[in-house]
Coordinates of C-alpha atoms in Angstrom, one line a residue:
M267 CA 48.8 218.8 -122.7
G268 CA 49.2 215.4 -123.4
K269 CA 49.7 216.1 -127.1
L270 CA 52.2 218.7 -126.0
F271 CA 54.5 216.7 -123.9
E272 CA 54.9 213.9 -126.8
K273 CA 56.8 216.3 -128.8
F274 CA 59.6 216.4 -125.8
P275 CA 61.9 213.1 -125.4
D276 CA 60.9 210.8 -122.6
P277 CA 63.8 212.0 -120.1
L278 CA 62.6 216.0 -120.6
A279 CA 58.7 215.3 -120.5
R280 CA 59.5 213.9 -116.9
L281 CA 61.9 216.7 -115.7
I282 CA 59.2 219.2 -116.6
V283 CA 56.4 216.7 -114.7
V284 CA 59.1 217.2 -111.3
V285 CA 59.8 220.9 -111.9
L286 CA 55.8 221.3 -112.2
A287 CA 55.6 219.4 -109.1
L288 CA 57.6 221.2 -107.1
L289 CA 56.2 224.2 -108.3
V290 CA 52.8 223.7 -107.5
V291 CA 54.4 222.8 -103.6
G292 CA 56.5 225.7 -103.3
V293 CA 53.0 227.9 -104.0
T294 CA 51.3 225.6 -101.8
V295 CA 53.8 226.4 -99.3
V296 CA 54.3 229.7 -99.4
V297 CA 51.2 231.2 -100.1
L298 CA 47.8 228.9 -99.4
I299 CA 49.4 227.7 -96.0
P300 CA 48.7 229.9 -93.1
K301 CA 51.8 231.5 -91.6
P302 CA 50.9 230.7 -87.6
M303 CA 51.0 227.1 -89.3
K304 CA 54.8 227.6 -90.7
A305 CA 55.8 229.8 -87.6
V306 CA 57.7 226.9 -85.1
E307 CA 58.2 230.3 -82.3
M308 CA 54.3 230.7 -82.8
Q309 CA 53.6 227.1 -82.5
W310 CA 56.0 226.4 -79.0
A311 CA 54.4 229.9 -77.9
D312 CA 51.0 228.7 -78.0
A313 CA 52.1 225.3 -76.6
V314 CA 53.3 227.0 -73.7
K315 CA 50.4 229.4 -73.2
R316 CA 48.6 226.2 -73.6
E317 CA 50.3 224.1 -70.8
Q318 CA 50.3 227.0 -68.4
G319 CA 46.7 227.5 -68.5
R320 CA 46.2 223.7 -67.0
P321 CA 45.1 223.7 -63.4
V322 CA 48.6 222.8 -61.2
K323 CA 48.2 219.4 -59.5
Y324 CA 51.6 218.3 -58.6
A325 CA 53.1 220.0 -55.7
G326 CA 56.6 218.2 -56.2
F327 CA 58.5 216.4 -53.4
H328 CA 59.9 219.5 -51.9
A329 CA 56.3 219.9 -50.5
C330 CA 55.9 216.7 -49.3
A331 CA 59.2 216.5 -47.6
E332 CA 57.8 219.6 -45.5
C333 CA 55.0 217.9 -43.8
H334 CA 56.4 214.4 -44.0
D335 CA 60.0 214.5 -43.2
K336 CA 60.2 211.2 -41.8
L337 CA 58.9 209.5 -44.5
Y338 CA 61.1 211.5 -47.0
E339 CA 63.8 210.4 -45.4
T340 CA 62.9 206.8 -45.2
K341 CA 62.3 206.8 -48.7
K342 CA 65.0 208.5 -49.7
K343 CA 67.8 206.2 -48.2
G344 CA 65.7 202.7 -49.6
Y345 CA 64.9 201.2 -53.1
H346 CA 61.7 204.0 -53.6
R347 CA 64.3 206.5 -53.7
D348 CA 63.9 207.4 -57.6
L349 CA 60.1 207.5 -57.3
S350 CA 58.6 210.6 -56.1
C351 CA 56.1 210.6 -53.7
E352 CA 53.2 211.7 -56.0
T353 CA 54.2 208.7 -58.0
C354 CA 52.6 206.4 -55.7
H355 CA 50.0 208.8 -54.3
G356 CA 49.3 211.2 -57.3
P357 CA 48.8 214.4 -57.8
A358 CA 49.5 215.9 -54.0
K359 CA 49.0 220.2 -54.8
A360 CA 45.0 220.3 -53.5
H361 CA 46.0 218.2 -50.3
T362 CA 49.1 220.8 -49.6
G363 CA 46.5 223.6 -50.3
D364 CA 44.0 221.8 -47.5
P365 CA 46.2 218.9 -46.2
D366 CA 42.3 218.1 -43.4
K367 CA 40.1 218.2 -46.3
V368 CA 42.2 216.5 -49.0
K369 CA 43.8 213.6 -48.3
P370 CA 46.5 211.7 -50.6
A371 CA 45.6 208.4 -52.0
I372 CA 46.8 205.6 -50.9
P373 CA 46.7 202.6 -53.1
A374 CA 46.0 199.4 -51.4
E375 CA 45.0 197.9 -54.7
R376 CA 46.7 194.8 -56.0
T377 CA 46.7 196.3 -59.4
F378 CA 49.1 199.2 -58.7
C379 CA 52.8 197.3 -57.3
P380 CA 52.4 194.8 -60.4
Q381 CA 52.5 197.7 -63.0
C382 CA 56.2 197.6 -62.0
H383 CA 56.8 194.1 -59.7
A384 CA 54.7 191.9 -61.9
Y385 CA 57.4 189.7 -63.8
N386 CA 58.2 190.9 -67.1
P387 CA 61.2 189.3 -69.2
S388 CA 62.1 192.9 -70.9
R389 CA 62.9 194.0 -66.8
P390 CA 66.3 193.7 -65.7
R391 CA 67.5 191.0 -64.2
G392 CA 67.4 191.2 -60.3
F393 CA 64.6 193.9 -60.7
P394 CA 61.7 191.9 -57.6
Q395 CA 59.0 190.8 -59.9
I396 CA 56.4 188.7 -58.9
N397 CA 53.4 186.5 -59.9
P398 CA 50.5 189.0 -58.5
L399 CA 47.8 185.7 -59.2
A400 CA 49.9 183.7 -57.0
H401 CA 51.7 185.7 -54.8
N402 CA 50.1 186.4 -51.7
P403 CA 47.4 186.9 -53.8
L404 CA 44.4 187.9 -51.0
K405 CA 46.7 190.6 -49.2
A406 CA 47.5 194.2 -50.6
C407 CA 51.4 194.7 -51.1
A408 CA 51.6 197.1 -48.3
S409 CA 50.2 194.6 -45.6
C410 CA 53.9 192.6 -45.9
H411 CA 56.4 195.4 -47.8
N412 CA 57.2 198.7 -46.4
P413 CA 56.6 200.8 -49.8
H414 CA 58.7 203.6 -48.3
D415 CA 61.6 201.1 -47.3
P416 CA 61.0 198.2 -49.3
K417 CA 63.5 195.7 -48.7
P418 CA 65.6 192.8 -50.9
P419 CA 62.9 189.8 -51.0
T420 CA 63.3 187.5 -47.8
T421 CA 64.1 184.1 -48.3
P422 CA 60.8 182.2 -48.1
K423 CA 60.2 179.6 -45.1
E424 CA 57.4 177.7 -46.6
C425 CA 57.1 176.2 -50.9
S426 CA 53.8 177.3 -50.6
A427 CA 54.7 180.8 -50.1
C428 CA 55.8 181.2 -53.9
H429 CA 53.9 178.2 -55.3
G430 CA 50.6 178.5 -53.9
E431 CA 49.0 177.2 -56.6
I432 CA 50.4 174.0 -56.4
A433 CA 50.0 174.0 -52.8
R434 CA 46.6 174.3 -52.8
I435 CA 45.9 171.4 -55.9
K436 CA 48.3 169.1 -53.7
A437 CA 46.3 169.8 -50.2
V438 CA 43.4 168.0 -51.9
S439 CA 45.2 164.9 -53.8
H440 CA 46.3 161.8 -52.5
H441 CA 49.9 162.9 -52.1
V442 CA 48.5 165.3 -49.3
Q443 CA 50.7 163.9 -46.5
L444 CA 54.2 164.2 -48.7
E445 CA 56.5 166.9 -48.2
C446 CA 57.8 169.1 -51.3
A447 CA 61.2 167.7 -50.2
T448 CA 60.2 163.9 -50.6
C449 CA 60.5 164.5 -54.4
H450 CA 61.9 167.9 -54.6
T451 CA 65.8 168.6 -53.9
A452 CA 65.7 172.5 -54.1
P453 CA 69.4 174.1 -53.2
Q454 CA 69.2 177.0 -50.8
K455 CA 69.6 179.5 -53.4
H456 CA 66.7 178.6 -55.2
R457 CA 64.8 180.5 -52.2
V458 CA 66.2 183.7 -53.5
S459 CA 67.1 183.0 -57.3
P460 CA 64.0 180.7 -58.2
R461 CA 64.3 181.6 -61.9
A462 CA 68.2 180.5 -61.9
I463 CA 68.4 177.7 -59.2
R464 CA 65.7 175.2 -59.9
P465 CA 64.5 172.4 -57.7
T466 CA 65.1 168.9 -58.9
K467 CA 62.5 166.4 -60.2
P468 CA 62.8 162.2 -59.9
Q469 CA 64.4 161.6 -62.9
T470 CA 64.0 157.7 -62.3
R471 CA 61.2 155.5 -62.8
E472 CA 62.3 153.8 -59.8
F473 CA 61.7 156.5 -57.2
C474 CA 57.8 156.6 -57.6
G475 CA 58.3 152.6 -57.4
K476 CA 59.9 153.1 -54.0
C477 CA 55.6 153.7 -52.9
H478 CA 54.1 152.3 -56.3
G479 CA 56.4 149.5 -57.3
K480 CA 54.4 145.9 -56.5
D481 CA 56.9 144.9 -54.1
A482 CA 57.2 148.6 -52.7
K483 CA 57.9 148.2 -48.9
D484 CA 57.7 151.8 -47.9
K485 CA 55.0 152.5 -45.2
L486 CA 53.6 155.7 -46.9
A487 CA 52.9 152.9 -49.7
K488 CA 50.6 150.7 -47.8
N489 CA 47.5 152.0 -49.5
A490 CA 49.1 153.3 -52.7
P491 CA 48.3 152.2 -56.3
K492 CA 50.8 149.4 -57.2
I493 CA 51.9 148.9 -60.9
D494 CA 54.5 146.4 -62.2
L495 CA 57.8 148.9 -63.2
A496 CA 58.3 146.6 -65.7
E497 CA 55.2 146.2 -67.7
H498 CA 53.9 149.8 -66.7
G499 CA 54.8 153.0 -69.1
E500 CA 57.6 151.6 -70.4
K501 CA 60.5 154.6 -70.9
Y502 CA 59.2 157.3 -69.5
V503 CA 59.2 159.0 -65.8
C504 CA 56.3 158.6 -64.0
W505 CA 55.6 162.3 -64.2
Q506 CA 55.7 162.2 -67.5
C507 CA 52.0 160.8 -67.7
H508 CA 50.8 161.4 -64.4
Y509 CA 50.6 164.7 -62.4
P510 CA 52.8 164.2 -59.1
H511 CA 50.8 167.6 -57.3
S512 CA 47.3 166.0 -57.6
P513 CA 48.2 162.0 -59.0
E514 CA 44.5 160.1 -60.5
V515 CA 43.5 157.3 -59.0
E516 CA 41.9 154.6 -60.4
Q517 CA 39.1 152.8 -57.9

């Protein structure tokens, strides 16, 4: 075969190889592949038959509305109106068949709601998102939020509602007596748009110097460690070296 191709010009030899390859593929498709593998209609019919053979698990929201009409009407008007009941409660076909014996699931785990509401920068702006580890970590979501009628987030009354980890650290630090507003100015909009509107941070060395400067006269500074601002830290703002929520103290 090799010597045969040597008699032909290279372009003709390559053309012959391509034709032979197409011929092999054609024979394989036409002769060797069974008809059921090529007939799309037969494959569709088998898929439909296979799916129809599966046990029905979901009842559909109309079935839920027949018995839980008040909850259904409440949900239909709320932010979860596009969610089916079975999205949260799971397949309910068995429950509709024997409602006294089979109860629908009630998602009380902290891991369920964060599937949609855990912070993810790819989610649309304005979609309610939280940090599951810092946002009331010991409570089930439904203990504060009505899942059938979730309201827009309310304004947190305390900083610790969102900054629980910082609050716990500060509670055992030497700054425990300082209110958050002592060092931060948080615009009202920060409470409803925390990522768009940020609280301020002290931008001068003199701010911490009010308590920690060697000549500090603030009442809260009576026992605070003192430093000479002119010699300590040079150009850096204090919180660039010292973590203000749990400042270290040299005895």
